[in-house]
Every structure is written in structure tokens, then in C-alpha cells.
Short mmCIF file of C-alpha atoms and ligand atoms in Angstrom, two decimals:
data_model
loop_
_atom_site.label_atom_id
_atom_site.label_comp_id
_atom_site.label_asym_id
_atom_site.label_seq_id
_atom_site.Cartn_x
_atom_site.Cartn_y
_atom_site.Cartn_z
CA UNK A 11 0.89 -15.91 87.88
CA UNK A 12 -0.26 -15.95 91.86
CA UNK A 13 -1.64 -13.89 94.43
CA UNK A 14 -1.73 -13.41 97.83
CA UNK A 15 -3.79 -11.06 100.38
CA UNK A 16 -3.12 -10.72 103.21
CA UNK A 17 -6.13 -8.84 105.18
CA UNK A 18 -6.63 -7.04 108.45
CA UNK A 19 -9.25 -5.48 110.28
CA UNK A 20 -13.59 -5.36 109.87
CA UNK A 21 -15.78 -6.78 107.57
CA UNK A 22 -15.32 -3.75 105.26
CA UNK A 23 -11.58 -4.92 104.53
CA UNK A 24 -12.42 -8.99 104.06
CA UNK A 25 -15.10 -7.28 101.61
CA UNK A 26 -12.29 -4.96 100.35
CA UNK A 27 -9.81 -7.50 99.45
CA UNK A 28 -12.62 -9.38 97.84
CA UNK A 29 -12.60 -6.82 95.63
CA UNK A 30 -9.00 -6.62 95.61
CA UNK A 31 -9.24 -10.09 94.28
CA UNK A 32 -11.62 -9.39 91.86
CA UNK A 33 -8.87 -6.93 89.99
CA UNK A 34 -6.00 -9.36 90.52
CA UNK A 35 -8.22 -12.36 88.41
CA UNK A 36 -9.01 -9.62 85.84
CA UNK A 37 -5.65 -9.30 85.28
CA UNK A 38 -5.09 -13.05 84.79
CA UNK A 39 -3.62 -14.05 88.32
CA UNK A 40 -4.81 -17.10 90.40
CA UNK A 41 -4.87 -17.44 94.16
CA UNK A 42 -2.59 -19.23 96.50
CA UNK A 43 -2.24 -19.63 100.16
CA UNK A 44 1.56 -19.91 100.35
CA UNK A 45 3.12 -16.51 100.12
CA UNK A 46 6.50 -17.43 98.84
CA UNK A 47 4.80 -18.52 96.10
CA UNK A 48 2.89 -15.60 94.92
CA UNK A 49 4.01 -12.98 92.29
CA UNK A 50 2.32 -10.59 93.73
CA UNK A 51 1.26 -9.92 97.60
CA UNK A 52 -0.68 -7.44 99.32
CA UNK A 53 -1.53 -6.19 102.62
CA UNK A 54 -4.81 -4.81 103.23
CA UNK A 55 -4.40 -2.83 106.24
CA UNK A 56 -6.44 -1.69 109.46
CA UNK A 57 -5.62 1.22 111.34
CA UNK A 58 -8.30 1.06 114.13
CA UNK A 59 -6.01 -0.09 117.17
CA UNK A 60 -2.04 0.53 117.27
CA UNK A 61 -1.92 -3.42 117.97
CA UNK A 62 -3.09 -3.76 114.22
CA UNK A 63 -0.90 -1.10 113.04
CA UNK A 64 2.28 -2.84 114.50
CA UNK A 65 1.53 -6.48 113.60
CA UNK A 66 0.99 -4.85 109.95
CA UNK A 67 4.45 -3.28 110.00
CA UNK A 68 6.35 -6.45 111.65
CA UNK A 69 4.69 -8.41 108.84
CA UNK A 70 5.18 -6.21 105.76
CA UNK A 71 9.53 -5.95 107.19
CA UNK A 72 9.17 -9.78 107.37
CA UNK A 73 8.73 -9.39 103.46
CA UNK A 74 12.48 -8.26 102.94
CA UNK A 75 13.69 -11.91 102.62
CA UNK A 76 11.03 -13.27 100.20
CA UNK A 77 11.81 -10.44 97.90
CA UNK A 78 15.92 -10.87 97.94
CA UNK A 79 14.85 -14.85 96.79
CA UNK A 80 12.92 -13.30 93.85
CA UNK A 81 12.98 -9.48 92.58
CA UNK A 82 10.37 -10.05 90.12
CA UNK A 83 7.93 -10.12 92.97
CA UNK A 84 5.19 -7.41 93.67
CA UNK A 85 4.69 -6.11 96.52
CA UNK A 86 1.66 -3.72 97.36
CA UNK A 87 0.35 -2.14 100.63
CA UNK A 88 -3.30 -0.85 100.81
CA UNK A 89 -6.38 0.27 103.33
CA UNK A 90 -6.68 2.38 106.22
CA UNK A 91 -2.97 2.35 107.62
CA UNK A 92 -1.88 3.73 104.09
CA UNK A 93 -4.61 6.05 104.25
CA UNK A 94 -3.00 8.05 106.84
CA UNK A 95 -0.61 10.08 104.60
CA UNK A 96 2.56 9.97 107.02
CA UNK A 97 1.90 6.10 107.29
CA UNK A 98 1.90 5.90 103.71
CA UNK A 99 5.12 7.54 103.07
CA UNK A 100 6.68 6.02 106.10
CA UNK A 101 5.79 2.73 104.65
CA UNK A 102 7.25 3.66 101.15
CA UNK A 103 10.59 5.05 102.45
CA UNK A 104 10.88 2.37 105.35
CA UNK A 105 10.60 -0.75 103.33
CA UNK A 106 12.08 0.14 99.80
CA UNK A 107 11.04 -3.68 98.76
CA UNK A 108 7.04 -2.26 98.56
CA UNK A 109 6.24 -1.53 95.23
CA UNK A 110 2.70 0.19 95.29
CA UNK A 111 1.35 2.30 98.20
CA UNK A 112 -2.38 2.87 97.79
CA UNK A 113 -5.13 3.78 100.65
CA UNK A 114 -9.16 3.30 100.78
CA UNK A 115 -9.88 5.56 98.33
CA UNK A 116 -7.32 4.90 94.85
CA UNK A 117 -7.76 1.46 95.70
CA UNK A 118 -9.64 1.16 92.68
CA UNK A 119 -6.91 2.01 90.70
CA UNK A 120 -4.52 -1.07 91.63
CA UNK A 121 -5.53 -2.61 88.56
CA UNK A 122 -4.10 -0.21 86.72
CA UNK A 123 -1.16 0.80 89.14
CA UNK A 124 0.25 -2.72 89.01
CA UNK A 125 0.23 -2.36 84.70
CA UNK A 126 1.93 0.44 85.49
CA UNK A 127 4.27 -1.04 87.72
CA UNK A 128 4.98 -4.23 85.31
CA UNK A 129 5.29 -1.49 82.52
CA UNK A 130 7.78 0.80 84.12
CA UNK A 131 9.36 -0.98 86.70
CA UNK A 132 9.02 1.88 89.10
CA UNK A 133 8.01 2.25 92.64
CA UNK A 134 4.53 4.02 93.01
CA UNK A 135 3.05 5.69 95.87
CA UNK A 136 -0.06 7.18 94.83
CA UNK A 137 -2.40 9.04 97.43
CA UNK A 138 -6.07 10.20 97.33
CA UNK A 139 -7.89 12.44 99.54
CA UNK A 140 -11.27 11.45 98.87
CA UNK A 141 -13.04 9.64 95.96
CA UNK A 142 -16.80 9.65 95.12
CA UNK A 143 -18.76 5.77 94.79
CA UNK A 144 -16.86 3.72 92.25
CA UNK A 145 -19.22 0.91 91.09
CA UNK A 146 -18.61 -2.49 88.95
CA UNK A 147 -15.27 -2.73 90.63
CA UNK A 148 -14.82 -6.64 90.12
CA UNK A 149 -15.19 -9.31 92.60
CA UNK A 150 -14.17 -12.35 93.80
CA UNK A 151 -16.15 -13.49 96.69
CA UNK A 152 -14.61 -15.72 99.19
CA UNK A 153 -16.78 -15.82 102.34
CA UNK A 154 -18.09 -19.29 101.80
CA UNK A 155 -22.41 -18.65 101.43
CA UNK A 156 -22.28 -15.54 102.71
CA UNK A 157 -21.92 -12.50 100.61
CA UNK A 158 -20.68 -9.12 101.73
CA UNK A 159 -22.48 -6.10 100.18
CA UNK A 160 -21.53 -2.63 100.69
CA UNK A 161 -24.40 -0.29 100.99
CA UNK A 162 -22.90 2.70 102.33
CA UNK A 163 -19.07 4.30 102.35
CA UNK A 164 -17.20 6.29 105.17
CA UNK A 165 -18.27 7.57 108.57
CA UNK A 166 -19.75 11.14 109.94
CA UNK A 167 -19.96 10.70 113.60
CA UNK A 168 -16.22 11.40 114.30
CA UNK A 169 -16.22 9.60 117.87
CA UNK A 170 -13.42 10.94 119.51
CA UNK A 171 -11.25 7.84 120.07
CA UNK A 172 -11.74 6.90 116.43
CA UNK A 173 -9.47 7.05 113.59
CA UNK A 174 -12.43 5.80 111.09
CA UNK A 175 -13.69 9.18 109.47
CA UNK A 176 -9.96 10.05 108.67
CA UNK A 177 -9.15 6.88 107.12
CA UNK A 178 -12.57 6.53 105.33
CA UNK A 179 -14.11 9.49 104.70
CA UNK A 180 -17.19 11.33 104.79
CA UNK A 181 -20.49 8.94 104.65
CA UNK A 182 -21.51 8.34 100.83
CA UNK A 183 -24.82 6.20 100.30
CA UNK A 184 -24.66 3.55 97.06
CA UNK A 185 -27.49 4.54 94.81
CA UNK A 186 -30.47 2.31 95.73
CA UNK A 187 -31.11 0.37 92.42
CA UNK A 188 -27.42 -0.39 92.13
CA UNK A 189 -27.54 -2.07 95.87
CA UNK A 190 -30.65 -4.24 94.48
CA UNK A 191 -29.19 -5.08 91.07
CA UNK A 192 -25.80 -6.76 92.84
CA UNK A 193 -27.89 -8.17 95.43
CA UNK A 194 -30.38 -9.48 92.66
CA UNK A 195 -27.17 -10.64 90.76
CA UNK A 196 -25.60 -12.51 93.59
CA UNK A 197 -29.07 -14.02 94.73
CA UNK A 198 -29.05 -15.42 91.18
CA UNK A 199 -25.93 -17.23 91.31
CA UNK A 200 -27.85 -19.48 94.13
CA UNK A 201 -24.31 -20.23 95.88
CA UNK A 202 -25.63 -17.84 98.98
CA UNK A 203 -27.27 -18.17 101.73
CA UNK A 204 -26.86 -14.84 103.25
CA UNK A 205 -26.20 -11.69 102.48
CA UNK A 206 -24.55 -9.20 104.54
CA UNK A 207 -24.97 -5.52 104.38
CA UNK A 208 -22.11 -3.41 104.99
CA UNK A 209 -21.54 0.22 106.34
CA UNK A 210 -19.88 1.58 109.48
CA UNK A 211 -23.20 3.01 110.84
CA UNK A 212 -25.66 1.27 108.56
CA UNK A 213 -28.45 3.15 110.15
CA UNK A 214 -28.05 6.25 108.39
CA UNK A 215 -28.09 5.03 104.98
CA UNK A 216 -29.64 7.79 102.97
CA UNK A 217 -28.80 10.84 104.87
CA UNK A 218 -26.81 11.77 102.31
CA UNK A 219 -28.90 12.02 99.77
CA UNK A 220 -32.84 11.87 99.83
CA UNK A 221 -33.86 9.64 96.53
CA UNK A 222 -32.43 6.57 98.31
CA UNK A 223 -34.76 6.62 100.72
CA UNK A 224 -33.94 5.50 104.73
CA UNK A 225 -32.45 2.19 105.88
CA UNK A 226 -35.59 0.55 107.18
CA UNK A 227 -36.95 1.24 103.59
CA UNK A 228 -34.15 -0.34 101.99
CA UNK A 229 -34.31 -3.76 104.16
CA UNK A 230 -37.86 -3.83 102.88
CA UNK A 231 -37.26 -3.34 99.40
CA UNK A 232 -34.60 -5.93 99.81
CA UNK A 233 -36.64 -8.45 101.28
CA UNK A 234 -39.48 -8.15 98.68
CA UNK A 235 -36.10 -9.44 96.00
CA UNK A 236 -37.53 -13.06 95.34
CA UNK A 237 -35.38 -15.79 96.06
CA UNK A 238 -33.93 -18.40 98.75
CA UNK A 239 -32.15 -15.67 101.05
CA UNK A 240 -31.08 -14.46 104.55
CA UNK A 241 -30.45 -10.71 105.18
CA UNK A 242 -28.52 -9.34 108.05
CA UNK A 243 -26.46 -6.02 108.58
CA UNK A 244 -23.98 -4.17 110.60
CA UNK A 245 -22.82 -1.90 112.01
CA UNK A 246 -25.39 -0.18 113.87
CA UNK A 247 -24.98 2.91 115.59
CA UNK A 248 -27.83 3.04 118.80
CA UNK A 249 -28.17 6.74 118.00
CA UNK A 250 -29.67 6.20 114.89
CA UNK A 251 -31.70 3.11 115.67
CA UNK A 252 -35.13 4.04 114.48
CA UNK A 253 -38.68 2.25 115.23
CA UNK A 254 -39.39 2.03 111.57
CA UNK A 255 -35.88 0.19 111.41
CA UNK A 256 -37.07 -2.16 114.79
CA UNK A 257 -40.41 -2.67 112.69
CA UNK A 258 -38.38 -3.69 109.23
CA UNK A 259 -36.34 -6.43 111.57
CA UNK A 260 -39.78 -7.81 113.10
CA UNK A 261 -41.50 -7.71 109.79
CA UNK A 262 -39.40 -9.32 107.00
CA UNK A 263 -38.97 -13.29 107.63
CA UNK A 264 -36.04 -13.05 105.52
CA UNK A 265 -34.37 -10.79 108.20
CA UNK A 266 -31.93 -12.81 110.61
CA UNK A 267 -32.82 -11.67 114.23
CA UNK A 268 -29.85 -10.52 115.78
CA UNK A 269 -28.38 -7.02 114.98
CA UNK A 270 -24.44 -5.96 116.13
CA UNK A 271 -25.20 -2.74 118.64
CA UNK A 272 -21.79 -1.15 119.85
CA UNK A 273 -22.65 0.63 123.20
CA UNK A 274 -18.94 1.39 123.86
CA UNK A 275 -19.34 1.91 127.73
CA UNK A 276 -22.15 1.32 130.28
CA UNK A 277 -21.17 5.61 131.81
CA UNK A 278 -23.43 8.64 130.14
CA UNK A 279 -20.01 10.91 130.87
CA UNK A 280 -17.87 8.48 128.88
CA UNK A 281 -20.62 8.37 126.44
CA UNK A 282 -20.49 11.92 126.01
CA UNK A 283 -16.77 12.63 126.21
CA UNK A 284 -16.38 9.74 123.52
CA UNK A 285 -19.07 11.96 121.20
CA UNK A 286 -21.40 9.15 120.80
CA UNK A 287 -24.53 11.23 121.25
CA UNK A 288 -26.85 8.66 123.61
CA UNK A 289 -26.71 7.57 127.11
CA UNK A 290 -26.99 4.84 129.01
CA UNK A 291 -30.66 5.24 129.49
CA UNK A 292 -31.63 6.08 125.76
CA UNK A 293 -29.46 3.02 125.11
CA UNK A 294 -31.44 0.56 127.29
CA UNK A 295 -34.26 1.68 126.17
CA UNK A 296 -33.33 0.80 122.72
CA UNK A 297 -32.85 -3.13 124.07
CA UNK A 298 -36.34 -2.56 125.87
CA UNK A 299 -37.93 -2.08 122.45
CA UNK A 300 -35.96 -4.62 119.95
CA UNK A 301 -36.65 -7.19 122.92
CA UNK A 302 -40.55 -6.20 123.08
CA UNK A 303 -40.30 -6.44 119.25
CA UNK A 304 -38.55 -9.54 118.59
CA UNK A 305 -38.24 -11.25 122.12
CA UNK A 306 -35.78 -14.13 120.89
CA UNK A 307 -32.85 -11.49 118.87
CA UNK A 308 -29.36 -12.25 119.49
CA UNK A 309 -27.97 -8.61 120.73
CA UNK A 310 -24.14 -8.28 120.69
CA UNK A 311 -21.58 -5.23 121.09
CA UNK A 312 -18.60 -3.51 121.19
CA UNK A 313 -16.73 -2.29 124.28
CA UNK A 314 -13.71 -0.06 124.82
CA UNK A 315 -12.21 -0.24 128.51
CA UNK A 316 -9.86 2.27 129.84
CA UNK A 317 -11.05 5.06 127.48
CA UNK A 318 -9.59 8.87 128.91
CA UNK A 319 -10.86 9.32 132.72
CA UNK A 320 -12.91 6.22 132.57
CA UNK A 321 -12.88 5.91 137.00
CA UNK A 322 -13.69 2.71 138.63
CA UNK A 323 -17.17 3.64 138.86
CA UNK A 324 -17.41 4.51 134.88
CA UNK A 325 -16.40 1.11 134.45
CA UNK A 326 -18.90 -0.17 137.33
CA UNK A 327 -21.34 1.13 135.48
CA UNK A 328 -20.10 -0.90 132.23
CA UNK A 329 -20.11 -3.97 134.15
CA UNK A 330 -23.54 -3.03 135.22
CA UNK A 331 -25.13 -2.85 132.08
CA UNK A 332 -23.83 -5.72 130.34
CA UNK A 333 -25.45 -7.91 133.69
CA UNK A 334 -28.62 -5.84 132.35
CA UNK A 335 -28.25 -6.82 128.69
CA UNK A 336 -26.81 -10.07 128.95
CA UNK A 337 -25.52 -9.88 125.64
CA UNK A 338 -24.94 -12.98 122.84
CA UNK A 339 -21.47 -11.49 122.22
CA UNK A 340 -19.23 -8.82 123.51
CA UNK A 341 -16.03 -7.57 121.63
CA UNK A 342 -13.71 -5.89 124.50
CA UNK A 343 -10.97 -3.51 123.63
CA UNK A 344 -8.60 -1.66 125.83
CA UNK A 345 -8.59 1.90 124.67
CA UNK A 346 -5.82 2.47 122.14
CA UNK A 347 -4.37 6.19 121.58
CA UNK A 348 -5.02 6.94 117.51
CA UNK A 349 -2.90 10.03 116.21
CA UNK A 350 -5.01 13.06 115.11
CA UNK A 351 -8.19 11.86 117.08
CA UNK A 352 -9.01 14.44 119.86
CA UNK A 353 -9.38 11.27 122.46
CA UNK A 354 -5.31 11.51 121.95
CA UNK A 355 -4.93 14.52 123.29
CA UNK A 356 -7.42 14.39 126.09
CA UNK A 357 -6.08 14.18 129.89
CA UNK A 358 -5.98 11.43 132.15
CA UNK A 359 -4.93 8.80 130.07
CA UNK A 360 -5.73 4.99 131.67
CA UNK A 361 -2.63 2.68 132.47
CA UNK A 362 -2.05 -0.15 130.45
CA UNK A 363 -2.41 -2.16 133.77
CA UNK A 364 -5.65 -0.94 134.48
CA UNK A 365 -6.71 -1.54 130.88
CA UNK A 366 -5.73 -5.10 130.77
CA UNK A 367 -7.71 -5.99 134.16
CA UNK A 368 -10.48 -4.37 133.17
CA UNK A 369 -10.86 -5.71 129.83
CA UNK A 370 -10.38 -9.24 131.12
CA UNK A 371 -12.50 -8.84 133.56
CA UNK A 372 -14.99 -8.29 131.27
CA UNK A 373 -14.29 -11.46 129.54
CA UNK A 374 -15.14 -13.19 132.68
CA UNK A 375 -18.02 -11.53 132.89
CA UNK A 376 -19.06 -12.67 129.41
CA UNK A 377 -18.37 -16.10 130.19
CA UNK A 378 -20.52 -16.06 133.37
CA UNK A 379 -23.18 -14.68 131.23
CA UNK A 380 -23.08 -17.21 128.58
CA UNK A 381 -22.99 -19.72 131.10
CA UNK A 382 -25.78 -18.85 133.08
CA UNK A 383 -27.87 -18.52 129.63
CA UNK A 384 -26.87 -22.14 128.67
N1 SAH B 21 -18.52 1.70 112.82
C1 SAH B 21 -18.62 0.73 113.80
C2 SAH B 21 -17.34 0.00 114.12
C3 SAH B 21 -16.07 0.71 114.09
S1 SAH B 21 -14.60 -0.06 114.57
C4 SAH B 21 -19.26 1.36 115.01
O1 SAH B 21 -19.35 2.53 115.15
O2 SAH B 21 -19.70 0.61 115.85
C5 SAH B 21 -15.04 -1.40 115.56
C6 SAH B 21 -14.83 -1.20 117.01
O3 SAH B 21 -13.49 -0.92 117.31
C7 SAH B 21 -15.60 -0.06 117.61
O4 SAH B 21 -16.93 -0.38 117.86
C8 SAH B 21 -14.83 0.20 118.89
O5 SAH B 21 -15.33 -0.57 119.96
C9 SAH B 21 -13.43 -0.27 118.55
N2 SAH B 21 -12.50 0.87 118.46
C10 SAH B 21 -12.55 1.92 117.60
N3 SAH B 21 -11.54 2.77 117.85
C11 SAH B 21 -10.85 2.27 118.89
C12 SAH B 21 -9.70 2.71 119.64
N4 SAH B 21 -9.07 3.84 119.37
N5 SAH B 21 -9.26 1.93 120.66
C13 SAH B 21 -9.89 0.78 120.96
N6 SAH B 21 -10.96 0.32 120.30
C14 SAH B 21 -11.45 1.06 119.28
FE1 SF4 B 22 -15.70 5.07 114.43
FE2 SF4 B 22 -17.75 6.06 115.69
FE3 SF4 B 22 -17.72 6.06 113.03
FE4 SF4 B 22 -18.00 3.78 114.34
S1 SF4 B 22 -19.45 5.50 114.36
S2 SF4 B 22 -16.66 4.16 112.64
S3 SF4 B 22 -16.75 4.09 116.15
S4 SF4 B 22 -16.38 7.23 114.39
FE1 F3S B 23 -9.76 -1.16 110.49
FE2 F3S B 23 -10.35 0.40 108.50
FE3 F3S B 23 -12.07 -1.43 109.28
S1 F3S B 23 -9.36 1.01 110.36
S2 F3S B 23 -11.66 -1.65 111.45
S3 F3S B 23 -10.10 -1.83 108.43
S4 F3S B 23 -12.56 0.57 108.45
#
């Protein structure tokens, strides 16, 4: 019996179909690479940009033939496209070769769903609104030395071109002591080198609920974990970058020193019209005082070009701060409309045109950076 996953999107999802993994072994299948030869396939799904939506749906149609040459095969569909509830039952009633529809949150439950499925022999489209922490979900870790490790679920900030919160929730902390006890397991294992921590804005780990504790105090009860380790983290959000958090990166030698800092656009009106609550200045200021800190850390970030009523000079004044910053990395996306964010309905939508200059010409701009940095 043979798997195969097929996985779109962040970190959270390769993490996610680690897990998914983790179920399919507990159930007595083994992987494989070659999809035709698995019993059982499934998409793990990213809704973030319509460009990952679409090559998800080409793909999954593409499916059609492999199940005519075998019926026995399953076929399942999961993450943050089938989280959206008319995506999910498009899905199901579009492709009637998908057995199981899950989302984020009754992914859990494939396990069991697929024992249904073998049981029955019935299609299954199950759908959850939300869903509290569900620990000792099994894993199979496949990211070479480096091990993924989920510290925080979901996302409160609700920027307006995001689809995110609706696909993953409000944000839901992991207890503490059950963070240290998988990173203490996995340590133990000595077959990693690093371990990752995971959470759409990693920074407010704890909010949620006050026994935890903050993030910064977390990274320092980590690091105190004996062992032969590395510890890095993302994502962080620059409005909830705290000194205490700078201090924690400066402090531990087991912290790596480079940190993942989305600023989105270099213009305090996009800034506020995307709900990000910082501006340009607050956010240079931020790279004044990890640079003071830690003079040699590796800053890198997210863009988004051709976001509603970004002008010329909007994106001048992108162009303007990433010459400030001279980032290690930049990930550039062109602005892409999600359904039931209020970006969507906003006015003076950007042309695809201007979109694709401007994100290329940020590219260039990268380049010229990384060259002149040698
Ligand atoms: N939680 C993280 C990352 C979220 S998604 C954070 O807040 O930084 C990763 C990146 O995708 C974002 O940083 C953003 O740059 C980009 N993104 C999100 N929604 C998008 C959209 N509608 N169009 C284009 N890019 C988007
Ligand atoms: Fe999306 Fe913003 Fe949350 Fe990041 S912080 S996941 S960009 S809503
Ligand atoms: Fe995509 Fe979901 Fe991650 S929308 S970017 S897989 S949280």
C-alpha cells in the first residue's frame, strides 16, 4: 500500500503534510514518488494567491485519468483551498473522482475518514469551522536535518488582502511544556540540526493565553534544552517585534541570526490601507535596532506590488526602502484579489501590466543588491 502528497504553499503545509504522513504510515502505507503508483494521493492545498488556487485545480482534474486505470485508488483533497466552504464543495461536485474533502481544521481526522472510506466505499466531504489544539497527531518528518515545529495555530491580524485568518482561524498558542517535550523528543533522535519554529506571526505567541508566557521567553527556555541544536523561527510580524524578543536573538548562541520580516510595502498609506498597523518609519527603526543588536543578521521579507491604489510613488517609496535595507532575500508578489477579504472589494484595483513590471522590477533590484553586497 503507497502514498503520495502532493503539497502547496508555506512552511505550515510542508509541516502539515508531514503530519499527513505521519497518519498515512500509521495506517500501514509506505511512500512513493510516482503518483500512478500510489493507492492513495492527496493534495495539500494553499489558498494564499489565485495562481496557487488554479495550478491546484488543473492538477487535481489531471487526476481523472489515473483513477479510470484503477478505481480502487484514493483520492483526498485537504488545507486551506478546502477550507473555504464553496471551494470545498466545488471541489467535491466538480471532480466526482475525489474521495475525501477535508480543510485545516478536520485534518486530523483523515486517519479515520479514509477507514471510513475503505469501510463504506462512500464519498466524504466533511467540513469544520474551527477546532481547538490537537496534539500527538503522528509524524513523519521529511525536511532532511531540519525539523518543523508548530508553536502557534491561526492568525488575528486580518490584513486586508489576506485570506489567512479565514482559512486558519483565530490564533491558538500550543501549551508551553508540550512545545519543549517534542522539541526535547526530536533533539533526542540526534538526526537534526535545526529546528524551525512555526506560526504565521510567531511574535505573539502567548497572547492567547497568559501561562505560556511571551515569545522571547519561549526562545529562552528553548535554548536552555541541552543538546547539539540550531533554533530559528518565522514568521514575524514587525508590529509585534519586541526588544525583549531582539535581546533573546542576541543572547542565545543557539539562535541562527537571521529572522524572516515581511514589510509588505515601503508606503505608510499602503501600510495602513493593507491593516498592518506600522509604518515605514516604525519599520526602519525596527532594522536600526536588530542591526545595532546583532550587526551581521541576515534580514529578508515579503513584498506585495500592485496592492489597491498603490501610485507610482507608493511603489517609489518600496523601491526606496529596500535600497535602505538591502535585504538577504526578498519574496515579490503581485497583488492577487482573495474572495471575502475586504482588499477585494476596495477601489482602484492595479492592472496586471503594471503588476508584472513592478514586481520584476523589483527582482532587478534584488539582484543589484546582492551583487553589490558580494
Ligand atoms: N503570516 C505571514 C505570511 C503569510 S503568507 C506574514 O504575515 O508575514 C506569505 C506572504 O504571502 C505574505 O507575507 C504576503 O507577502 C503574501 N500574500 C498574502 N496574501 C496575498 C495576496 N492576496 N496577494 C499576494 N500576495 C499575498
Ligand atoms: Fe495574513 Fe497578515 Fe496574518 Fe500574515 S499577519 S497571515 S499576512 S493576515
Ligand atoms: Fe497557503 Fe495556507 Fe500557508 S493559504 S501560504 S498554505 S497558511
Amino acid at each position: 500500500m503507497l502514498y503520495h502528497i502532493v503539497t502547496y504553499g508555506c512552511q505550515m503545509n510542508v509541516h502539515e503534510s508531514e503530519k499527513i504522513a505521519g497518519m498515512l504510515e500509521d495506517l500501514g502505507y509506505s511512500p512513493t514518488d510516482k503518483r500512478e503508483d500510489a493507492d492513495i494521493i492527496v493534495f495539500n492545498t494553499c489558498a494564499i494567491r489565485e495562481g496557487a488556487e488554479d495550478r491546484a485545480f488543473g492538477n487535481i482534474g489531471a487526476l481523472k485519468q489515473l483513477k479510470k486505470q484503477d478505481r480502487n485508488k484514493i483520492i483526498a483533497v485537504c488545507g486551506c483551498m478546502t477550507q473555504q466552504k464553496q471551494v470545498a464543495e466545488k471541489i467535491f461536485k466538480t471532480f466526482p473522482f475525489v474521495d475525501i474533502v477535508v480543510g485545516t481544521h478536520n485534518l486530523y481526522l483523515l486517519e479515520k475518514l479514509i477507514k471510513r472510506k475503505l469501510n463504506e466505499n462512500k464519498r466524504i466531504l466533511d467540513y469544520m469551522e474551527s477546532s481547538p489544539v490537537i496534539e500527538g497527531i503522528p509524524t513523519k518528518r521529511t525536511s532532511g536535518d531540519n525539523a518543523w515545529i508548530n508553536i502557534m495555530y491561526g492568525c488575528n491580524n486580518f490584513c486586508t488582502y489576506c485570506i489567512v485568518p479565514y482559512v486558519r482561524g483565530r490564533e491558538m498558542s500550543r501549551k508551553k511544556q508540550d512545545i519543549l517535550d517534542e522539541i526535547k523528543e526530536v533533539i533526542d533522535t540526534k538526526c537534526y540540526k535545526t529546528i524551525t519554529l512555526l506560526g504565521q506571526n510567531v511574535n505573539s505567541y502567548g497572547n492567547d493565553s497568559k501561562e505560556n508566557g511571551n515569545f522571547a521567553e519561549l526562545i529562552n527556555d528553548i535554548c536552555k534544552l541541552d543538546g547539539d541544536f540550531k533554533l530559528t523561527f518565522m514568521t514575524s510580524h514587525p508590529k509585534d517585534l519586541s526588544d525583549e524578543l531582539i535581546e533573546a536573538i542576541k543572547n542565545n548562541d543557539k539562535v541562527i541570526k537571521e529572522i524572516h520580516l515581511p514589510v509588505q510595502s515601503g508606503s505608510t498609506k499602503i501600510l495602513k490601507a493593507m491593516n498592518r498597523n506600522y509604518t515605514r518609519e516604525h519599520y526602519l527603526d525596527l532594522i536600526k535596532k536588530l542591526r545595532d543588536a546583532v550587526p551581521d543578521i541576515r534580514i529578508t521579507t515579503d513584498i506585495i506590488v500592485g496592492f489597491p491604489g498603490e501610485t507610482e510613488q507608493d511603489f517609489e517609496d518600496t523601491c526606496s526602502l529596500v535600497k535602505q535595507v538591502k535585504y538577504d532575500g526578498i519574496f515579490a508578489f503581485m497583488y492577487s484579489k482573495r474572495s471575502g477579504t475586504i482588499a477585494a472589494t476596495m477601489p482602484n484595483q492595479v492592472d496586471e501590466s503594471v503588476k508584472n513590471y513592478r514586481v520584476n522590477y523589483l527582482l532587478n533590484l534584488e539582484k543589484e543588491i546582492k551583487a553589490q553586497k558580494g
